[in-house]
Amino acid sequence: MEYQFRTIEKKWQQRWEEEKVYLVENNYQKPKCYVLDMFPYPSGAGLHVGHPLGYIASDIYARYKRLKGFNVLHPMGFDAFGLPAEQYAIETGQHPAVTTEKNIASFKEQMNNIGFCYDWSREVRTSEPDYYKWTQWIFLQLFHSWYNRDKKKAEPIDELIASFDKEGNVSYPCPADESVQFSSDQWKSFDKKTKQGILMNYRLAYCGYGDVNWCEALGTVLANDEVINGVSERGGYPVIKKKLRQWYLRITEYADRLLEGLRQIEFSEAMKEMQSNWIGKSVGADIVFPLSGSPRRGERSQNLPGFGYAEYKVANGVNFENARKNRKNPTEAESLLWNALRNRATGYKFRRQHPIENYIVDFVCLDAWIVVEVDGGYHNTKEQQALDIERDRLLKELGFITLRVTNEDVLFETEKTINKIKETCNLSIRTSMERKEDNMKPSPHWGEGGVRVFTTRPDTIFGVDFMVLAPEHELVEQITTPEQSEAIDEYLAYVNSRSERERMAEKKITGCFTGAYAIHPFSGKEIPIWVSEYVLAGYGTGAIMAVPCGDERDHRFAKHFNIPITNIIGDSYNGEEANPSKDAVLQNSDFLNGMKMQDAIEVVIQKVEEMEIGKRKVNYKMRDAAFSRQRYWGEPFPIIWKDGIAIPLDEKELPLQLPHVETYKPGPEGEGPLANITAWVNQFLSTKGGGLETNTMPGYAGSSWYFLRYMDPRNEKEFADRKATDYWNQVDVYIGGTEHAVGHLLYSRMWTKVLYDLGFIGFDEPYRKLINQGMIAGDSRFVYRIQGTNQFVSHGLKDQYQTDELHVDVNIVDGFVLDTEAFKKWKPDYEDAAFILENGQYICGSAVEKMSKSKYNVVNPDIIVDKYGADTFRMYEMFLGPIEQSKPWDTKGIEGVHRFLKKLWRLFYEQDNFVINNAEPAENELRILHKAIKKIQEDTERFSFNTAVSQFMICVNELAALNCHKRKILEPLLILLTPYAPHISEELWHQLGNKRTVLDAAFPTYNEQYLKENNFSYPVAVNGKTRTELSFPVDTLQADVEKEVLANEIVQKWMDGKPVKKFIVVKGRMINVVV
RNA sequence: GCCCGGGUGGCGGAACUGGUAGACGCGCCAGACUCAAAAUCUGGUUCUCGCAAGGGAGUGGGGGUUCGAUUCCCCCCUCGGGCACCA
């Protein structure tokens, strides 16, 4: 009987389905193992041979664990919401639900063809209402929660409200805007809308405003990759940034825990690095460099007190020094008042002797915009009073209210005075809050006056030779001098004309001087302020202090623009190259001289904090995640908008179903298509008095928690039963591509942490171990058409002609040999193609490229399975190479694996005779078997499937050589093979007379005893070069070995009479004689 | 520009903690079977000098540590992948 793989495979696939062998029960008694694949987006193109790589690996592992006695959860589902289906709907009018359904059906058929052990009864689809009901539910949990920084966990928002009632927000500063401060009384006095506005600034799922890529011509919002060089990919229409109301997830609050969590999970080092780079934690300081009083071109626009230190130097000499001196010599009243105001004693943060414009005020609350002046004796003169009035007027123009108190007020009616200050602040903050509500954007942190930079190296502060602002920095417009105005405009126009990509890849140094100067906070030195595209607006403060001697880019910039470089590290800087060391000893650095840089960091931070010109700061690159899309095919938000307040739907009202629509045109003003369906939007109008949110959720909503749903997929009361989530717990092995490194994996980790914090599940990392599968690249084939003709010349002869290289469908090429008849039929154009052959064949050219339709190098697994069988396909994909490595597909190579299975078959059948016998196995046969058991078990455990397949081949080759047909050897071998080639294993297992499925057999245990060798054949090297082999019993004494080796003729020849210097024996490895 | 991952026969790859480099498979060559071909089987196959016995070189290049390096260290070249020039 021949190996009829297709008959066997179809038979068993059917039997397994009928007998429901893959049904997984929540059997809490058995040890569990959860093996998960990243579920696919069901695209219209179907699977190509690259997709199943990870699925086969996880399938093998899942089956292996089952044989090892585990209750294995190995489910599959579909990430069914998404843009392509909607795009397809726009183009063809077919509803996304219909095309998605169709695509899923064909995906499932392709998968089943390969023989995966999925329990389809647990299938989930993110676009099904009974699934997205719980996506919406989790969204509401996020909406109803905030992050308690003290406890480092999410908590219900009600607890925050209780705290506000009690003490305002003193304990829990607002994560969105630190300047928002209020007392318990104030909180209570706020109206509903203000309160909700403030709470929105704390919620884990919140609404804010963000830029989108808006294309007027297409009337729609575009994804980043749909925008190329500032115009839309389709049509090439201009794209502008447009502010739209958007939902966000406050993932930044979890930055630290996401970083911490990486320590306890088994992701590859590269993956962990990618995630921590994305989170991008850096520790340093924010430092403000006051602006020098150079003329500016910008108006004092918007009545903002911008650059508090302007003219400061001109008017008062080193005025900043004065402020510091004044602080050290306060009057009695000032001292008393400072003690009453400092450390937020009133609930407001006050600074003293703080410069604003060209004044130094006694006390100021920058959040409430209140200045407090303590008037002593000399304020009573007429001239002084006039000056004071003028000063108050100017400050008022900047937005400050000045409250004047006398020395007497402070000294004798202290409490009354303090209360007065507090009330004034209260009043002010309310109006400020309202202003904010109107603008819907956070106010800048006023009064810091100057260029605020973030630096991780405050120790280098005396090496600052210039400052650089991002071109987008708001100060650029305001500080540029008239002389530099034209140059700056030109530079900004240049930057504007460049795409992000171009700016990123740019090696050239570009920049422009603004004409303005900042003042060094310690030395008082003037520092030129430049603009350059190498500073990014979105990171840190969008401005840097440049230290050329310690930073490579700063150094190049300084050299390029001839900016003098200050050396603060002596010999450690050679004048040619920046030295970013932290170990050098500081020089030229005033009070830091002689200090090691590493130690100076802390000293400087303390100093700037003391001087109140900066503070210690932990900075993250990561931004909050935009969580809404202006699209139809996604989860609707369970939110109603009423009078500008977001009102969540009740849990009982979920799922909020997506309405059926006929067109997918965007709504007005860039809203999603749902905005066009007024009946749907207003379905709660009568009961709740508002319309529904018309955005939908992004792709990663459904995929952030699907691993939980598989545990209890049909639960109608909860997203999953707690008993089930406790049992199945973390995913033990998660397999998928690297493209999800920072998106899906980070969001999913965050959601898990939130659900854990809120007590819904018992673990806070979703995936214990992650395996990344590499891509399978296509192996393209080319034909060469002689230019201007329909003649094709074989690869070896093409250089004799002028030819065009054209992709040809790999499916009509055998190796490199083109099937010319099939080629003629391939496209009408080639019908009467002529060929110039070499040796009677047309040889194609080749190249390894990404597998894609347009390159005609896509190989469909169905065709391979049809020709060689699923078992061969599975093993071959694994045999190609290490799972995490990318490699090219080569259909030719599959023959070897196929031959292996045929050879295995022949151990059971010779022609039509079943040749299995019950004889006792010989020692060498047992050694072969147990060597295989050991190796294959170890390789499977460490996901080294390619070497395991090799071992199968070695094993079968050796058994075939011995003509071994013994049941006691072959039966365990079949169990071993079951995870890799389940169909043939099951068939032969039954041929051996077994009645129950091999899927539940027990994995054989290997016996070390059979592996023991009595003799070992040692390679003998002289001076490291192997010269001969000598066999010794493994337990021979070294002295005996030495004697025999040295007596050996060949060894003696190579020793050439020289004395032995060293004699090395590595037991069971090798022998080396050194002469 | 920065970060990550790779470079081993004609090809995919193996060599787990430094110990016989090239397992296993493809391809190729030779042979068997056959009228012939396919299929199958057997043997060979890193390069190089040599009829052979045997020698020499060899894991991208150069240097180093070591009795011994594909493996560890330094420098360079090169190919993939990613990026938000990350201060």
Tab-separated table of C-alpha atoms in Angstrom, chain A residues 227-432:
chain	number	residue	atom	x	y	z
A	227	VAL	CA	-0.254	60.282	3.583
A	228	ILE	CA	2.864	60.617	1.464
A	229	ASN	CA	4.865	63.818	1.371
A	230	GLY	CA	1.980	65.850	2.649
A	231	VAL	CA	-0.529	64.639	0.094
A	232	SER	CA	-2.969	61.748	0.091
A	233	GLU	CA	-1.742	58.448	-1.287
A	234	ARG	CA	-4.919	58.113	-3.304
A	235	GLY	CA	-5.310	61.057	-5.634
A	236	GLY	CA	-2.447	63.138	-4.296
A	237	TYR	CA	-4.692	65.717	-2.634
A	238	PRO	CA	-3.345	68.058	0.015
A	239	VAL	CA	-3.610	66.878	3.609
A	240	ILE	CA	-3.706	69.232	6.547
A	241	LYS	CA	-3.598	68.797	10.285
A	242	LYS	CA	-7.026	69.305	11.730
A	243	LYS	CA	-8.053	69.353	15.361
A	244	LEU	CA	-10.810	66.921	16.138
A	245	ARG	CA	-12.339	65.731	19.358
A	246	GLN	CA	-10.784	62.341	20.017
A	247	TRP	CA	-10.848	59.648	22.646
A	248	TYR	CA	-7.576	58.670	24.279
A	249	LEU	CA	-6.324	56.016	26.639
A	250	ARG	CA	-4.129	57.343	29.405
A	251	ILE	CA	-1.447	54.697	28.863
A	252	THR	CA	1.228	57.177	29.977
A	253	GLU	CA	0.136	56.628	33.571
A	254	TYR	CA	1.151	53.001	33.138
A	255	ALA	CA	4.537	53.803	31.597
A	256	ASP	CA	6.474	52.769	34.665
A	257	ARG	CA	4.555	49.575	35.260
A	258	LEU	CA	4.777	48.591	31.617
A	259	LEU	CA	8.517	49.008	31.928
A	260	GLU	CA	8.695	47.119	35.213
A	261	GLY	CA	6.567	44.297	33.872
A	262	LEU	CA	9.082	43.548	31.160
A	263	ARG	CA	11.341	42.086	33.807
A	264	GLN	CA	9.046	39.209	34.649
A	265	ILE	CA	8.035	38.102	31.167
A	266	GLU	CA	9.895	36.053	28.610
A	267	PHE	CA	10.025	38.241	25.551
A	268	SER	CA	13.116	38.351	23.377
A	269	GLU	CA	15.660	40.943	24.422
A	270	ALA	CA	15.099	42.763	21.130
A	271	MET	CA	11.366	42.919	21.805
A	272	LYS	CA	11.831	44.184	25.332
A	273	GLU	CA	14.235	46.768	24.041
A	274	MET	CA	11.763	47.925	21.436
A	275	GLN	CA	9.089	48.314	24.078
A	276	SER	CA	11.287	50.170	26.518
A	277	ASN	CA	12.572	52.418	23.756
A	278	TRP	CA	8.985	53.214	22.887
A	279	ILE	CA	8.160	54.002	26.498
A	280	GLY	CA	11.396	55.949	26.549
A	281	LYS	CA	11.898	56.736	30.200
A	282	SER	CA	14.625	59.217	30.944
A	283	VAL	CA	15.491	60.915	34.177
A	284	GLY	CA	16.813	64.419	34.311
A	285	ALA	CA	15.656	67.937	34.959
A	286	ASP	CA	13.572	70.682	33.488
A	287	ILE	CA	15.536	73.910	33.600
A	288	VAL	CA	14.436	77.358	32.555
A	289	PHE	CA	16.926	79.618	30.825
A	290	PRO	CA	15.627	83.190	31.085
A	291	LEU	CA	15.574	85.242	27.931
A	292	SER	CA	17.895	88.136	27.517
A	293	GLY	CA	16.353	91.474	26.700
A	294	SER	CA	16.898	91.650	23.034
A	295	PRO	CA	14.287	93.288	20.870
A	296	ARG	CA	11.618	90.944	19.598
A	297	ARG	CA	9.441	91.015	16.585
A	298	GLY	CA	6.422	89.282	18.075
A	299	GLU	CA	3.727	91.286	19.786
A	300	ARG	CA	3.160	90.597	23.408
A	301	SER	CA	0.511	88.476	21.907
A	302	GLN	CA	-2.554	87.165	23.697
A	303	ASN	CA	-1.781	89.208	26.759
A	304	LEU	CA	0.460	86.484	27.987
A	305	PRO	CA	3.264	87.093	30.381
A	306	GLY	CA	5.753	85.303	28.275
A	307	PHE	CA	9.348	86.042	28.947
A	308	GLY	CA	9.540	87.114	32.473
A	309	TYR	CA	13.145	88.072	32.427
A	310	ALA	CA	13.195	90.366	29.451
A	311	GLU	CA	15.186	93.551	29.820
A	312	TYR	CA	16.086	92.326	33.190
A	313	LYS	CA	19.713	92.426	32.514
A	314	VAL	CA	19.611	95.766	30.747
A	315	ALA	CA	17.623	97.415	33.490
A	316	ASN	CA	19.303	96.020	36.548
A	317	GLY	CA	22.631	94.650	35.595
A	318	VAL	CA	22.723	91.022	36.564
A	319	ASN	CA	19.226	91.248	37.823
A	320	PHE	CA	18.735	87.583	38.277
A	321	GLU	CA	21.453	87.662	40.856
A	322	ASN	CA	19.406	90.347	42.609
A	323	ALA	CA	16.408	88.114	42.880
A	324	ARG	CA	18.510	85.537	44.589
A	325	LYS	CA	20.029	88.098	46.909
A	326	ASN	CA	16.642	89.501	47.800
A	327	ARG	CA	15.501	86.076	48.783
A	328	LYS	CA	18.366	85.827	51.156
A	329	ASN	CA	17.617	89.213	52.713
A	330	PRO	CA	13.879	89.328	53.225
A	331	THR	CA	12.199	91.854	55.477
A	332	GLU	CA	10.535	90.564	58.601
A	333	ALA	CA	7.087	90.801	57.024
A	334	GLU	CA	8.252	89.042	53.885
A	335	SER	CA	9.698	86.217	55.942
A	336	LEU	CA	6.513	85.801	57.884
A	337	LEU	CA	4.365	85.845	54.776
A	338	TRP	CA	6.649	83.412	52.950
A	339	ASN	CA	6.331	80.953	55.803
A	340	ALA	CA	2.574	81.219	55.554
A	341	LEU	CA	2.502	80.778	51.787
A	342	ARG	CA	5.253	78.280	51.073
A	343	ASN	CA	4.729	74.592	50.433
A	344	ARG	CA	1.216	75.187	49.198
A	345	ALA	CA	0.050	76.088	52.683
A	346	THR	CA	-2.871	77.937	51.160
A	347	GLY	CA	-3.467	75.272	48.552
A	348	TYR	CA	-1.635	77.402	46.017
A	349	LYS	CA	1.952	77.301	44.968
A	350	PHE	CA	3.693	80.622	45.527
A	351	ARG	CA	7.132	81.754	44.436
A	352	ARG	CA	8.960	84.650	45.957
A	353	GLN	CA	11.156	87.333	44.424
A	354	HIS	CA	10.154	86.122	41.041
A	355	PRO	CA	10.950	88.045	37.891
A	356	ILE	CA	8.084	88.972	35.600
A	357	GLU	CA	8.928	91.035	32.562
A	358	ASN	CA	11.361	93.605	33.877
A	359	TYR	CA	10.114	93.504	37.430
A	360	ILE	CA	10.783	91.319	40.349
A	361	VAL	CA	7.642	90.739	42.308
A	362	ASP	CA	7.572	89.793	45.982
A	363	PHE	CA	5.294	86.805	45.685
A	364	VAL	CA	3.454	85.267	42.811
A	365	CYS	CA	1.094	82.392	42.263
A	366	LEU	CA	1.589	81.485	38.630
A	367	ASP	CA	-1.418	79.222	38.538
A	368	ALA	CA	-3.894	81.775	39.828
A	369	TRP	CA	-2.103	84.742	38.235
A	370	ILE	CA	-1.944	86.603	41.501
A	371	VAL	CA	0.935	88.855	42.518
A	372	VAL	CA	1.320	89.804	46.160
A	373	GLU	CA	3.395	92.873	46.979
A	374	VAL	CA	4.401	93.739	50.502
A	375	ASP	CA	4.736	97.496	50.772
A	376	GLY	CA	7.236	98.903	53.181
A	377	GLY	CA	7.996	102.496	54.084
A	378	TYR	CA	9.413	103.887	50.892
A	379	HIS	CA	6.358	102.893	48.901
A	380	ASN	CA	4.593	105.868	50.397
A	381	THR	CA	6.251	108.567	48.349
A	382	LYS	CA	4.275	110.104	45.501
A	383	GLU	CA	6.763	109.062	42.858
A	384	GLN	CA	6.785	105.568	44.176
A	385	GLN	CA	3.014	105.373	44.150
A	386	ALA	CA	2.911	106.511	40.540
A	387	LEU	CA	5.488	103.872	39.626
A	388	ASP	CA	3.470	101.246	41.480
A	389	ILE	CA	0.328	102.139	39.573
A	390	GLU	CA	2.177	101.882	36.310
A	391	ARG	CA	3.644	98.579	37.385
A	392	ASP	CA	0.259	97.140	38.384
A	393	ARG	CA	-1.156	98.264	35.072
A	394	LEU	CA	1.590	96.527	33.142
A	395	LEU	CA	1.224	93.367	35.155
A	396	LYS	CA	-2.501	93.471	34.589
A	397	GLU	CA	-1.929	93.727	30.890
A	398	LEU	CA	-0.022	90.512	31.192
A	399	GLY	CA	-2.942	88.985	33.048
A	400	PHE	CA	-1.780	89.331	36.648
A	401	ILE	CA	-3.812	90.810	39.431
A	402	THR	CA	-1.676	92.572	42.006
A	403	LEU	CA	-2.688	92.420	45.594
A	404	ARG	CA	-0.906	94.952	47.776
A	405	VAL	CA	-0.514	94.359	51.460
A	406	THR	CA	1.405	96.449	53.966
A	407	ASN	CA	4.008	95.344	56.443
A	408	GLU	CA	1.474	95.998	59.168
A	409	ASP	CA	-1.175	93.826	57.540
A	410	VAL	CA	1.256	90.987	57.498
A	411	LEU	CA	2.707	91.437	60.924
A	412	PHE	CA	-0.423	92.217	62.921
A	413	GLU	CA	-3.341	90.735	60.960
A	414	THR	CA	-1.571	87.767	59.528
A	415	GLU	CA	-4.512	85.385	59.358
A	416	LYS	CA	-6.820	87.909	57.805
A	417	THR	CA	-4.227	88.778	55.202
A	418	ILE	CA	-3.593	85.167	54.316
A	419	ASN	CA	-7.298	84.532	53.912
A	420	LYS	CA	-7.587	87.516	51.661
A	421	ILE	CA	-4.810	86.183	49.447
A	422	LYS	CA	-6.445	82.778	49.389
A	423	GLU	CA	-9.835	84.162	48.397
A	424	THR	CA	-8.348	86.233	45.635
A	425	CYS	CA	-6.687	83.127	44.318
A	426	ASN	CA	-9.902	81.142	44.538
A	427	LEU	CA	-11.723	83.740	42.535
A	428	SER	CA	-9.006	83.895	39.981
A	429	ILE	CA	-8.647	80.188	39.459
A	430	ARG	CA	-12.331	79.855	38.707
A	431	THR	CA	-12.210	82.373	35.943
A	432	SER	CA	-9.073	80.711	34.689
